[in-house]
Short mmCIF file of C-alpha atoms in Angstrom, two decimals:
data_model
loop_
_atom_site.label_atom_id
_atom_site.label_comp_id
_atom_site.label_asym_id
_atom_site.label_seq_id
_atom_site.Cartn_x
_atom_site.Cartn_y
_atom_site.Cartn_z
CA MET A 187 -65.46 30.10 2.09
CA GLY A 188 -65.48 28.30 5.19
CA LYS A 189 -64.74 24.97 3.67
CA SER A 190 -61.16 25.73 2.31
CA PHE A 191 -60.08 27.68 5.32
CA PHE A 192 -61.01 24.21 6.66
CA GLY A 193 -59.42 22.15 4.32
CA ALA A 194 -56.67 23.89 4.04
CA SER A 195 -56.29 23.84 7.84
CA LEU A 196 -56.79 20.29 7.75
CA ALA A 197 -53.68 19.47 5.12
CA SER A 198 -51.14 22.43 7.01
CA LEU A 199 -52.02 20.18 10.59
CA CYS A 200 -51.28 17.08 8.69
CA GLY A 201 -48.28 17.93 7.37
CA LEU A 202 -46.88 19.54 10.77
CA LEU A 203 -47.82 16.04 11.38
CA LEU A 204 -46.31 13.99 8.68
CA ALA A 205 -42.97 16.29 9.76
CA GLY A 206 -42.90 15.34 13.27
CA CYS A 207 -42.94 11.47 12.79
CA MET A 208 -39.94 11.17 10.47
CA VAL A 209 -37.85 8.81 12.23
CA GLY A 210 -33.43 8.91 12.11
CA PRO A 211 -31.08 10.69 12.28
CA ASP A 212 -31.13 14.11 10.93
CA TYR A 213 -27.53 14.77 9.79
CA GLU A 214 -24.60 16.95 12.10
CA ALA A 215 -21.28 17.77 10.71
CA ALA A 216 -19.07 16.00 12.50
CA ASP A 217 -15.89 17.73 14.79
CA VAL A 218 -12.52 17.94 13.11
CA ALA A 219 -9.39 19.18 15.25
CA LEU A 220 -8.28 21.80 12.65
CA PRO A 221 -4.96 23.29 13.00
CA GLU A 222 -4.29 26.60 14.39
CA ALA A 223 -3.09 27.56 10.95
CA TRP A 224 -0.71 27.19 8.10
CA PRO A 225 3.36 28.00 7.13
CA GLU A 226 2.87 31.23 5.62
CA HIS A 227 5.00 31.79 1.90
CA ALA A 228 3.96 34.86 -0.18
CA LEU A 229 0.00 33.93 0.20
CA LEU A 230 -2.14 35.97 -1.09
CA SER A 231 -5.84 36.91 0.31
CA PRO A 232 -8.95 35.13 -0.53
CA GLU A 233 -10.24 37.92 -2.36
CA GLU A 234 -7.09 38.29 -4.03
CA ALA A 235 -7.02 34.77 -4.67
CA GLY A 236 -9.82 34.70 -7.08
CA HIS A 237 -7.89 34.71 -10.60
CA TRP A 238 -6.42 31.74 -9.74
CA LEU A 239 -9.90 28.63 -10.16
CA ASP A 240 -7.69 27.96 -13.20
CA TRP A 241 -4.44 27.77 -11.25
CA TRP A 242 -2.13 26.16 -14.16
CA THR A 243 -2.63 28.57 -16.53
CA HIS A 244 -0.52 30.69 -14.14
CA PHE A 245 2.49 28.88 -15.41
CA GLY A 246 1.83 30.84 -18.55
CA ASP A 247 2.68 27.88 -20.96
CA GLU A 248 0.40 27.36 -23.86
CA ASP A 249 1.10 24.16 -24.21
CA LEU A 250 0.73 23.03 -20.98
CA ASN A 251 -3.12 24.70 -21.11
CA HIS A 252 -3.61 22.86 -24.61
CA VAL A 253 -2.92 19.66 -22.51
CA VAL A 254 -4.59 19.97 -19.72
CA ALA A 255 -8.10 21.26 -21.94
CA LEU A 256 -7.72 17.35 -24.10
CA ALA A 257 -7.17 16.05 -20.88
CA LEU A 258 -10.50 17.37 -18.89
CA ALA A 259 -12.26 16.98 -22.74
CA ASP A 260 -10.93 13.47 -23.30
CA ASN A 261 -9.45 11.42 -20.39
CA PRO A 262 -10.97 8.36 -19.15
CA ASP A 263 -11.23 8.66 -15.37
CA VAL A 264 -12.42 12.30 -16.06
CA GLN A 265 -15.98 10.62 -18.38
CA VAL A 266 -16.35 8.07 -16.41
CA GLN A 267 -16.83 10.37 -13.60
CA ILE A 268 -18.93 12.80 -15.80
CA ALA A 269 -21.31 9.30 -15.72
CA ARG A 270 -22.02 8.65 -12.87
CA VAL A 271 -23.34 12.51 -12.48
CA SER A 272 -25.72 11.44 -14.31
CA GLU A 273 -26.59 8.75 -12.96
CA ALA A 274 -26.59 10.23 -9.41
CA ARG A 275 -28.81 12.93 -10.84
CA ALA A 276 -30.95 10.15 -12.55
CA ARG A 277 -31.60 8.73 -9.18
CA LEU A 278 -31.93 11.70 -7.51
CA GLY A 279 -35.12 12.19 -10.00
CA PHE A 280 -35.85 9.14 -9.15
CA ALA A 281 -36.51 9.59 -4.68
CA ARG A 282 -37.79 13.08 -6.46
CA ALA A 283 -41.20 10.99 -7.83
CA GLU A 284 -40.75 8.61 -5.39
CA ARG A 285 -43.01 11.50 -2.93
CA LEU A 286 -45.51 12.28 -5.52
CA PRO A 287 -48.66 9.79 -6.35
CA SER A 288 -48.51 7.13 -9.19
CA LEU A 289 -51.74 7.66 -11.93
CA ASP A 290 -51.61 4.01 -13.83
CA ALA A 291 -53.64 3.42 -16.74
CA GLN A 292 -55.44 0.60 -17.55
CA GLY A 293 -57.59 -1.47 -20.10
CA ASP A 294 -58.83 -5.02 -20.18
CA ALA A 295 -60.93 -7.36 -22.30
CA ALA A 296 -61.50 -10.65 -21.90
CA ARG A 297 -63.47 -13.48 -23.85
CA GLU A 298 -64.33 -16.68 -21.82
CA ARG A 299 -67.50 -19.22 -21.26
CA GLN A 300 -68.43 -19.65 -17.94
CA SER A 301 -70.67 -22.32 -16.21
CA GLY A 302 -73.46 -22.31 -16.23
CA ALA A 303 -74.15 -25.46 -13.61
CA SER A 304 -72.09 -23.81 -11.32
CA PHE A 305 -74.48 -20.83 -10.59
CA PRO A 306 -78.47 -21.44 -9.35
CA VAL A 307 -79.53 -18.77 -11.51
CA ALA A 308 -80.93 -19.86 -15.35
CA GLY A 309 -78.89 -18.28 -18.29
CA PHE A 310 -76.58 -17.80 -16.46
CA GLY A 311 -73.94 -19.97 -18.43
CA GLY A 312 -72.57 -19.12 -21.85
CA VAL A 313 -70.01 -17.21 -23.65
CA ARG A 314 -69.35 -13.31 -22.35
CA ASN A 315 -66.96 -10.58 -23.22
CA ALA A 316 -65.80 -8.31 -19.93
CA PHE A 317 -63.88 -4.64 -21.32
CA SER A 318 -62.74 -2.70 -18.87
CA VAL A 319 -60.77 1.07 -18.69
CA SER A 320 -59.72 2.55 -15.59
CA ALA A 321 -57.22 4.78 -14.34
CA VAL A 322 -56.13 4.07 -11.01
CA LEU A 323 -54.07 6.61 -8.54
CA GLY A 324 -52.07 6.05 -5.90
CA TYR A 325 -49.78 7.14 -2.96
CA GLU A 326 -48.02 5.59 -0.24
CA LEU A 327 -48.75 8.04 2.59
CA ASP A 328 -45.49 8.59 4.25
CA LEU A 329 -45.73 8.50 7.61
CA TRP A 330 -42.13 7.71 9.03
CA GLY A 331 -40.54 9.86 6.18
CA ARG A 332 -39.13 6.41 4.69
CA VAL A 333 -39.18 8.34 0.78
CA ALA A 334 -38.22 12.10 2.55
CA ARG A 335 -34.65 10.05 3.85
CA GLN A 336 -34.89 8.21 0.30
CA GLU A 337 -34.73 11.88 -1.64
CA GLU A 338 -31.88 12.48 1.90
CA ALA A 339 -29.69 10.40 0.79
CA ALA A 340 -29.85 10.19 -3.35
CA ARG A 341 -29.39 14.68 -2.63
CA ALA A 342 -26.10 12.98 -0.46
CA LEU A 343 -25.00 10.18 -3.35
CA LEU A 344 -25.26 12.96 -5.88
CA ALA A 345 -23.32 14.92 -3.77
CA GLN A 346 -20.96 13.52 -3.44
CA THR A 347 -20.24 11.56 -7.41
CA THR A 348 -20.43 15.41 -7.99
CA PHE A 349 -17.67 16.22 -5.39
CA GLY A 350 -16.48 13.01 -6.79
CA ARG A 351 -15.75 14.07 -9.88
CA ASP A 352 -14.38 17.53 -9.30
CA ALA A 353 -11.34 15.62 -7.30
CA VAL A 354 -10.99 13.15 -10.26
CA ARG A 355 -10.60 16.19 -12.37
CA LEU A 356 -8.34 17.69 -9.91
CA GLN A 357 -6.37 14.65 -9.91
CA VAL A 358 -5.77 14.08 -13.43
CA ILE A 359 -5.42 17.79 -13.68
CA THR A 360 -1.83 17.84 -11.71
CA ASP A 361 -1.13 14.78 -13.19
CA VAL A 362 -1.42 16.01 -16.27
CA VAL A 363 1.01 19.12 -15.21
CA THR A 364 3.27 16.55 -13.04
CA THR A 365 4.11 14.33 -15.95
CA TYR A 366 4.38 17.54 -18.87
CA VAL A 367 6.80 19.17 -16.12
CA ASN A 368 8.36 15.79 -15.71
CA LEU A 369 8.70 15.12 -20.15
CA ARG A 370 9.79 18.39 -20.66
CA THR A 371 12.52 17.74 -18.54
CA ALA A 372 13.49 14.95 -19.66
CA GLN A 373 13.58 16.63 -23.06
CA ARG A 374 16.34 18.99 -21.69
CA GLU A 375 18.64 16.76 -19.72
CA LEU A 376 19.22 14.80 -22.89
CA ALA A 377 19.38 17.80 -25.25
CA ILE A 378 22.46 19.43 -22.32
CA THR A 379 23.79 15.26 -22.99
CA GLU A 380 23.75 16.08 -26.40
CA GLN A 381 25.02 19.26 -26.64
CA THR A 382 27.39 18.60 -24.60
CA LEU A 383 28.13 15.02 -26.64
CA ALA A 384 29.11 17.01 -29.82
CA SER A 385 31.38 18.62 -27.28
CA ARG A 386 33.37 15.85 -26.46
CA GLU A 387 33.33 14.81 -29.82
CA ARG A 388 35.16 17.48 -30.92
CA ALA A 389 37.60 17.06 -28.01
CA VAL A 390 38.77 13.61 -29.18
CA GLU A 391 39.40 14.39 -32.24
CA ILE A 392 41.62 17.54 -31.41
CA GLU A 393 43.15 15.01 -29.40
CA GLN A 394 43.45 12.61 -31.84
CA LEU A 395 45.00 15.68 -34.46
CA ARG A 396 47.82 16.49 -30.72
CA ARG A 397 48.33 12.95 -30.38
CA ASP A 398 49.37 12.71 -33.84
CA ALA A 399 51.61 15.57 -33.39
CA GLY A 400 53.16 14.07 -30.38
CA ASP A 401 51.65 17.11 -28.18
CA SER A 402 49.57 15.13 -25.92
CA ASP A 403 49.97 11.78 -25.02
CA GLU A 404 48.17 8.32 -25.54
CA LEU A 405 46.50 8.57 -21.69
CA THR A 406 44.82 11.77 -22.32
CA LEU A 407 43.02 10.95 -25.75
CA ARG A 408 41.74 7.22 -24.17
CA GLN A 409 40.61 9.46 -21.03
CA ALA A 410 38.95 12.03 -24.26
CA GLU A 411 36.93 8.83 -25.81
CA ALA A 412 36.35 7.84 -22.31
CA GLU A 413 34.06 10.76 -21.39
CA LEU A 414 32.59 10.30 -24.78
CA GLU A 415 31.58 6.65 -23.95
CA ALA A 416 30.04 7.83 -20.81
CA LEU A 417 27.90 9.85 -22.76
CA ASN A 418 27.84 7.88 -25.01
CA VAL A 419 26.00 4.99 -22.75
CA ARG A 420 23.71 7.57 -20.81
CA LEU A 421 21.54 8.76 -24.00
CA PRO A 422 19.95 5.75 -24.64
CA MET A 423 18.27 5.28 -20.94
CA GLN A 424 17.39 8.91 -21.54
CA ARG A 425 15.75 8.78 -25.23
CA GLN A 426 13.72 5.94 -23.46
CA GLN A 427 12.82 8.17 -20.27
CA VAL A 428 11.79 11.12 -22.67
CA HIS A 429 9.38 7.33 -24.74
CA GLU A 430 8.20 6.73 -21.48
CA LEU A 431 6.57 10.05 -20.96
CA GLU A 432 5.27 11.00 -23.63
CA GLY A 433 3.05 7.38 -23.61
CA ALA A 434 2.05 8.23 -20.01
CA LEU A 435 1.36 11.86 -21.19
CA ALA A 436 -0.59 10.82 -24.03
CA VAL A 437 -2.75 7.85 -22.29
CA LEU A 438 -3.80 11.09 -19.49
CA LEU A 439 -5.25 12.62 -22.70
CA GLY A 440 -6.61 10.21 -24.44
CA LEU A 441 -4.70 9.81 -27.16
CA THR A 442 -1.62 7.63 -28.95
CA PRO A 443 2.33 9.26 -28.42
CA ALA A 444 2.29 10.20 -32.08
CA GLN A 445 -1.30 12.72 -32.09
CA LEU A 446 0.12 13.91 -28.71
CA MET A 447 3.24 15.47 -30.12
CA ALA A 448 1.59 15.81 -33.37
CA GLU A 449 -0.48 18.17 -31.25
CA LEU A 450 2.73 19.78 -29.29
CA SER A 451 5.34 22.33 -30.27
CA PHE A 452 7.77 22.67 -27.92
CA GLY A 453 9.51 25.09 -30.50
CA ASP A 454 12.39 26.99 -28.50
CA GLY A 455 10.69 26.93 -25.58
CA GLU A 456 13.14 26.05 -22.54
CA LEU A 457 11.69 24.41 -19.62
CA GLY A 458 13.07 28.00 -17.42
CA ASP A 459 10.19 29.33 -20.03
CA ILE A 460 7.20 27.73 -17.51
CA ALA A 461 6.52 31.14 -15.09
CA LEU A 462 6.55 29.66 -11.30
CA PRO A 463 3.92 31.87 -9.47
CA GLN A 464 4.80 33.88 -6.94
CA ALA A 465 2.75 34.13 -4.34
CA VAL A 466 -0.18 30.91 -4.07
CA PRO A 467 -3.64 31.84 -2.30
CA ALA A 468 -4.15 31.95 1.21
CA VAL A 469 -6.77 29.00 2.51
CA LEU A 470 -7.56 28.93 6.31
CA PRO A 471 -8.01 24.80 8.36
CA SER A 472 -11.78 26.08 8.07
CA GLU A 473 -12.03 26.59 4.85
CA LEU A 474 -9.92 23.74 3.25
CA LEU A 475 -13.23 22.12 4.00
CA GLN A 476 -15.42 23.83 1.91
CA ARG A 477 -12.19 23.98 -1.10
CA ARG A 478 -11.39 19.75 -1.05
CA PRO A 479 -13.41 17.83 -3.89
CA ASP A 480 -13.26 15.19 -1.79
CA ILE A 481 -13.57 15.50 1.97
CA ARG A 482 -16.47 17.63 0.69
CA ALA A 483 -17.35 14.00 -0.83
CA ALA A 484 -16.79 12.27 1.86
CA GLU A 485 -18.78 15.04 4.22
CA ALA A 486 -21.56 13.45 1.56
CA GLU A 487 -20.83 9.69 2.03
CA LEU A 488 -21.50 10.84 5.99
CA MET A 489 -24.91 12.71 4.81
CA ALA A 490 -26.66 9.57 2.51
CA ALA A 491 -25.70 7.00 5.40
CA THR A 492 -27.53 8.89 8.45
CA ALA A 493 -30.22 9.15 5.76
CA ASP A 494 -30.13 5.20 5.24
CA ILE A 495 -30.99 4.87 9.15
CA GLY A 496 -33.65 6.68 8.71
CA MET A 497 -34.72 4.73 5.64
CA SER A 498 -34.11 1.63 7.54
CA GLN A 499 -35.87 2.18 10.46
CA ALA A 500 -39.01 3.05 8.55
CA ALA A 501 -39.42 -0.03 6.92
CA ARG A 502 -40.09 -1.89 9.90
CA LEU A 503 -43.64 0.24 10.70
CA PRO A 504 -46.93 0.16 8.98
CA GLN A 505 -46.91 1.47 5.39
CA ILE A 506 -49.59 2.92 4.87
CA ASN A 507 -51.27 3.20 1.07
CA LEU A 508 -54.08 4.84 -0.65
CA ARG A 509 -55.95 4.39 -3.97
CA ALA A 510 -58.75 5.71 -5.90
CA ALA A 511 -59.74 4.14 -9.41
CA MET A 512 -62.36 5.64 -12.12
CA GLY A 513 -63.32 3.93 -14.79
CA SER A 514 -66.02 1.89 -16.85
CA ALA A 515 -66.93 -1.40 -17.69
CA ALA A 516 -69.28 -3.38 -20.32
CA ILE A 517 -69.74 -6.19 -21.53
CA GLU A 518 -70.20 -4.80 -24.68
CA SER A 519 -67.24 -2.54 -26.53
CA ASP A 520 -69.78 0.16 -27.47
CA ASP A 521 -71.51 0.41 -23.77
CA LEU A 522 -67.93 1.38 -22.27
CA PHE A 523 -68.63 4.72 -22.45
CA THR A 524 -71.89 5.11 -21.47
CA SER A 525 -73.10 6.79 -18.20
CA GLU A 526 -73.85 3.25 -16.64
CA ALA A 527 -70.93 1.90 -17.52
CA ARG A 528 -68.47 3.98 -15.38
CA THR A 529 -67.14 3.03 -11.85
CA TRP A 530 -64.63 3.99 -8.90
CA GLY A 531 -63.37 2.83 -5.42
CA VAL A 532 -61.36 3.99 -3.23
CA GLY A 533 -59.15 2.54 -0.65
CA ALA A 534 -56.53 2.56 1.64
CA SER A 535 -54.26 -0.71 2.85
CA VAL A 536 -51.67 -0.95 5.80
CA VAL A 537 -49.80 -3.51 5.66
CA ALA A 538 -47.50 -4.16 8.66
CA PRO A 539 -44.02 -6.29 9.61
CA LEU A 540 -45.10 -8.95 12.76
CA VAL A 541 -42.73 -11.56 12.64
CA ASP A 542 -39.42 -11.63 9.78
CA PHE A 543 -36.88 -12.76 12.77
CA GLY A 544 -34.63 -9.66 13.10
CA ARG A 545 -33.97 -8.70 9.84
CA ARG A 546 -35.64 -5.20 9.49
CA ARG A 547 -33.78 -4.99 12.91
CA ALA A 548 -30.76 -6.12 11.50
CA ASN A 549 -30.76 -3.62 8.40
CA VAL A 550 -31.41 -0.46 11.11
CA ASP A 551 -28.17 -2.26 13.11
CA ALA A 552 -26.42 -2.31 9.03
CA ALA A 553 -27.06 1.44 8.44
CA LYS A 554 -25.42 2.42 12.31
CA ALA A 555 -22.43 0.67 10.99
CA ALA A 556 -21.74 2.13 8.01
CA ARG A 557 -22.48 5.44 8.95
CA ASP A 558 -20.30 5.10 11.41
CA GLN A 559 -17.56 3.91 8.91
CA ALA A 560 -18.69 7.32 6.87
CA GLU A 561 -18.08 8.68 9.94
CA ILE A 562 -14.60 7.31 10.30
CA GLN A 563 -13.90 8.56 6.49
CA TYR A 564 -14.68 11.22 6.97
CA ARG A 565 -12.01 12.46 9.51
CA ALA A 566 -9.48 10.90 8.26
CA THR A 567 -9.88 12.55 4.56
CA ALA A 568 -9.68 15.86 6.73
CA LEU A 569 -6.62 14.80 8.10
CA MET A 570 -5.04 13.23 5.79
CA ALA A 571 -6.03 16.45 2.94
CA PHE A 572 -4.66 19.31 6.46
CA ASN A 573 -1.36 17.01 6.15
CA GLU A 574 -0.68 16.68 2.69
CA VAL A 575 -1.09 21.37 3.41
CA ARG A 576 1.28 21.18 5.28
CA ASP A 577 3.86 18.49 3.29
CA ALA A 578 3.16 20.52 -0.11
CA LEU A 579 3.98 24.13 1.94
CA SER A 580 7.43 22.49 3.24
CA LEU A 581 8.18 20.96 -0.24
CA TYR A 582 7.43 24.13 -1.91
CA GLU A 583 9.27 25.97 0.72
CA THR A 584 12.63 24.02 -0.28
CA SER A 585 11.92 23.97 -3.49
CA LEU A 586 12.38 28.00 -3.75
CA GLU A 587 16.43 27.23 -1.83
CA ARG A 588 17.37 24.78 -3.96
CA ILE A 589 16.55 26.44 -6.75
CA ALA A 590 18.75 29.33 -5.99
CA ALA A 591 21.43 27.28 -4.36
CA ALA A 592 21.26 25.08 -7.83
CA GLU A 593 21.81 28.27 -10.12
CA ARG A 594 24.81 29.42 -7.84
CA GLN A 595 25.68 25.73 -8.42
CA VAL A 596 25.40 26.16 -12.45
CA ALA A 597 26.87 30.30 -12.11
CA ALA A 598 30.13 29.13 -10.22
CA LEU A 599 30.93 25.66 -12.29
CA SER A 600 30.50 27.67 -15.35
CA ARG A 601 33.20 30.08 -14.85
CA THR A 602 35.38 27.42 -13.46
CA ARG A 603 34.73 25.76 -17.07
CA ASP A 604 35.32 28.76 -18.91
CA VAL A 605 38.55 28.99 -16.62
CA ALA A 606 39.45 25.69 -17.36
CA ARG A 607 39.16 26.46 -20.57
CA THR A 608 40.89 29.14 -21.30
CA ARG A 609 44.56 28.08 -19.29
CA TYR A 610 44.03 24.44 -21.04
CA ASP A 611 44.10 25.96 -24.46
CA GLU A 612 46.99 28.45 -23.29
CA GLY A 613 48.92 25.19 -22.12
CA PHE A 614 49.08 26.01 -18.21
CA VAL A 615 46.28 23.22 -17.16
CA ASP A 616 46.04 19.03 -18.75
CA PHE A 617 43.24 18.33 -20.47
CA ILE A 618 42.06 16.03 -17.58
CA THR A 619 41.59 19.75 -15.79
CA LEU A 620 39.34 20.52 -18.04
CA LEU A 621 37.60 16.95 -18.23
CA ASP A 622 37.04 17.79 -14.65
CA ALA A 623 35.45 21.19 -15.13
CA GLU A 624 33.06 19.80 -18.68
CA ARG A 625 31.97 16.96 -15.99
CA GLY A 626 30.71 18.85 -12.89
CA LEU A 627 29.53 21.76 -14.81
CA LEU A 628 27.24 19.04 -17.27
CA GLU A 629 26.37 17.17 -13.76
CA ALA A 630 24.69 20.51 -12.26
CA GLU A 631 23.17 21.52 -15.35
CA LEU A 632 21.18 17.88 -15.26
CA ALA A 633 20.64 18.54 -11.76
CA TYR A 634 19.83 22.57 -12.15
CA ALA A 635 17.15 21.49 -14.95
CA GLN A 636 15.42 18.48 -11.84
CA VAL A 637 15.27 21.80 -8.81
CA GLN A 638 13.62 23.07 -11.71
CA ARG A 639 11.37 20.42 -12.39
CA ASP A 640 10.90 19.44 -8.25
CA GLN A 641 9.53 23.15 -8.08
CA LEU A 642 6.99 23.31 -10.58
CA VAL A 643 5.69 20.21 -9.24
CA ALA A 644 5.69 21.31 -5.69
CA THR A 645 4.27 24.33 -6.89
CA ALA A 646 1.15 21.82 -9.08
CA GLY A 647 1.32 19.49 -5.50
CA LEU A 648 -0.04 22.76 -3.41
CA PHE A 649 -2.79 23.52 -5.26
CA LYS A 650 -3.69 20.37 -5.68
CA ALA A 651 -3.17 20.07 -1.84
CA LEU A 652 -4.99 23.62 -1.14
CA GLY A 653 -8.25 22.26 -3.64
CA GLY A 654 -6.48 23.53 -7.03
CA GLY A 655 -8.87 25.06 -9.78
CA TRP A 656 -11.80 23.43 -8.02
CA SER A 657 -14.87 25.67 -6.97
CA ASP A 658 -18.72 25.47 -6.82
CA ASP A 659 -20.65 25.59 -9.82
CA ALA A 660 -24.65 25.22 -10.22
CA SER A 661 -24.66 21.64 -10.46
CA MET A 662 -23.42 22.04 -6.33
CA GLU A 663 -25.58 24.02 -5.19
CA GLU A 664 -28.59 22.00 -7.24
CA VAL A 665 -27.65 18.77 -5.08
CA MET A 666 -27.04 20.63 -2.09
CA VAL A 667 -30.01 22.31 -1.52
CA PRO A 668 -32.26 21.86 1.28
CA PRO A 669 -35.56 19.48 0.92
CA SER A 670 -37.77 21.57 0.74
CA GLU A 671 -36.32 24.37 -1.08
CA ALA A 672 -35.42 21.81 -3.43
CA ASP A 673 -39.43 20.81 -3.76
CA GLY A 674 -40.46 24.52 -4.10
CA ALA A 675 -37.86 25.20 -7.63
CA GLY A 676 -38.87 21.71 -9.03
#
């Protein structure tokens, strides 16, 4: 029992000694100047915002939900990021294994002729066999924490790639939502123009009949024809825009345009049928640091760069390797596993740099410079995120004001067109007055569709700026767990 207590005490002492010898700086969170508060508009409390993780579903559009699901499954950028996370996880597994001893098996078989003339012992020369098998145990005594820092850096890089994957995922979702809304808007504008075109064609036919009957002059007829051709000029550009947006959305989904349109069926749905959230989650500036995956990725990169300093500093200090071997060796294979053939050995080696002409010192300086760069990048990412939130909130507020004004404009011009048509039919106004009213209504309806688009895009941009649907999951908790807990769990 005394030996057991002594061994445990010695192990604890060695652990404390080794922990105290770890070189290099420990990571400390960088201070970032936070704005006092964001502008508020119908903000939900953090407790009420839990169901907003899949924020795009609150638009209430099944086609949109479908295309987002396709993008998350097949988008090439998301797939690349998933592969990078797998690579980083494998590298973390390698770094963890480096902290453990290595056990190798070795077997040798040889047949050789020794020179009898080179040895004074008679009969030594001749042809001989040699057989051996052994197990070799090797372990690097991590006095300075080089291997521990290597695992620390690998864990941080896994966090960086994981958060980077979520940042790409959030960007892809936002791009899909934006492109989808742009496509629906272009389709709506094309439908408005086609409806107006049909009305203008009927107007030309009526004016032609009136001209033939002597109830109208040629100028009015030619103006009606000019308005008709103006719409014919606009239509091809609008159709081209629809085709381009179909292609852009298909690329985001990893599909061809034909496959995309086979997947979607807009039916009789209108752009205005896409619901708009009446409130958005409230996120304080300090919480934004935890919600935004790009900020978390930049912070993880800073963690990895800090650990690299310790690795480079430990490389300048002596390296101690322990070795133990056990096996058997014989000149005949039948004797290989007898008691007389047993062999064993233990040893240790120390490798210390003497003169490298500043190579290792330069590596330390480079690691410190890389760490400074990572901190600057982290601060820049955080500041850019804060500015994006402020701009997104402002754009969201502006879109609410614009949509209300655009609705009133369409309603007013629609009444104007109806009055102009009634008075034209009754003969109180000329055809030019009616054309002006219809032209104004067409432009207002097209502008209203664009304002609807801007409002939806602004909402998507706001959710992206606030961190969107990203949240901690099991993989996040795994990569950010402290080294001691990770070792215990493993």
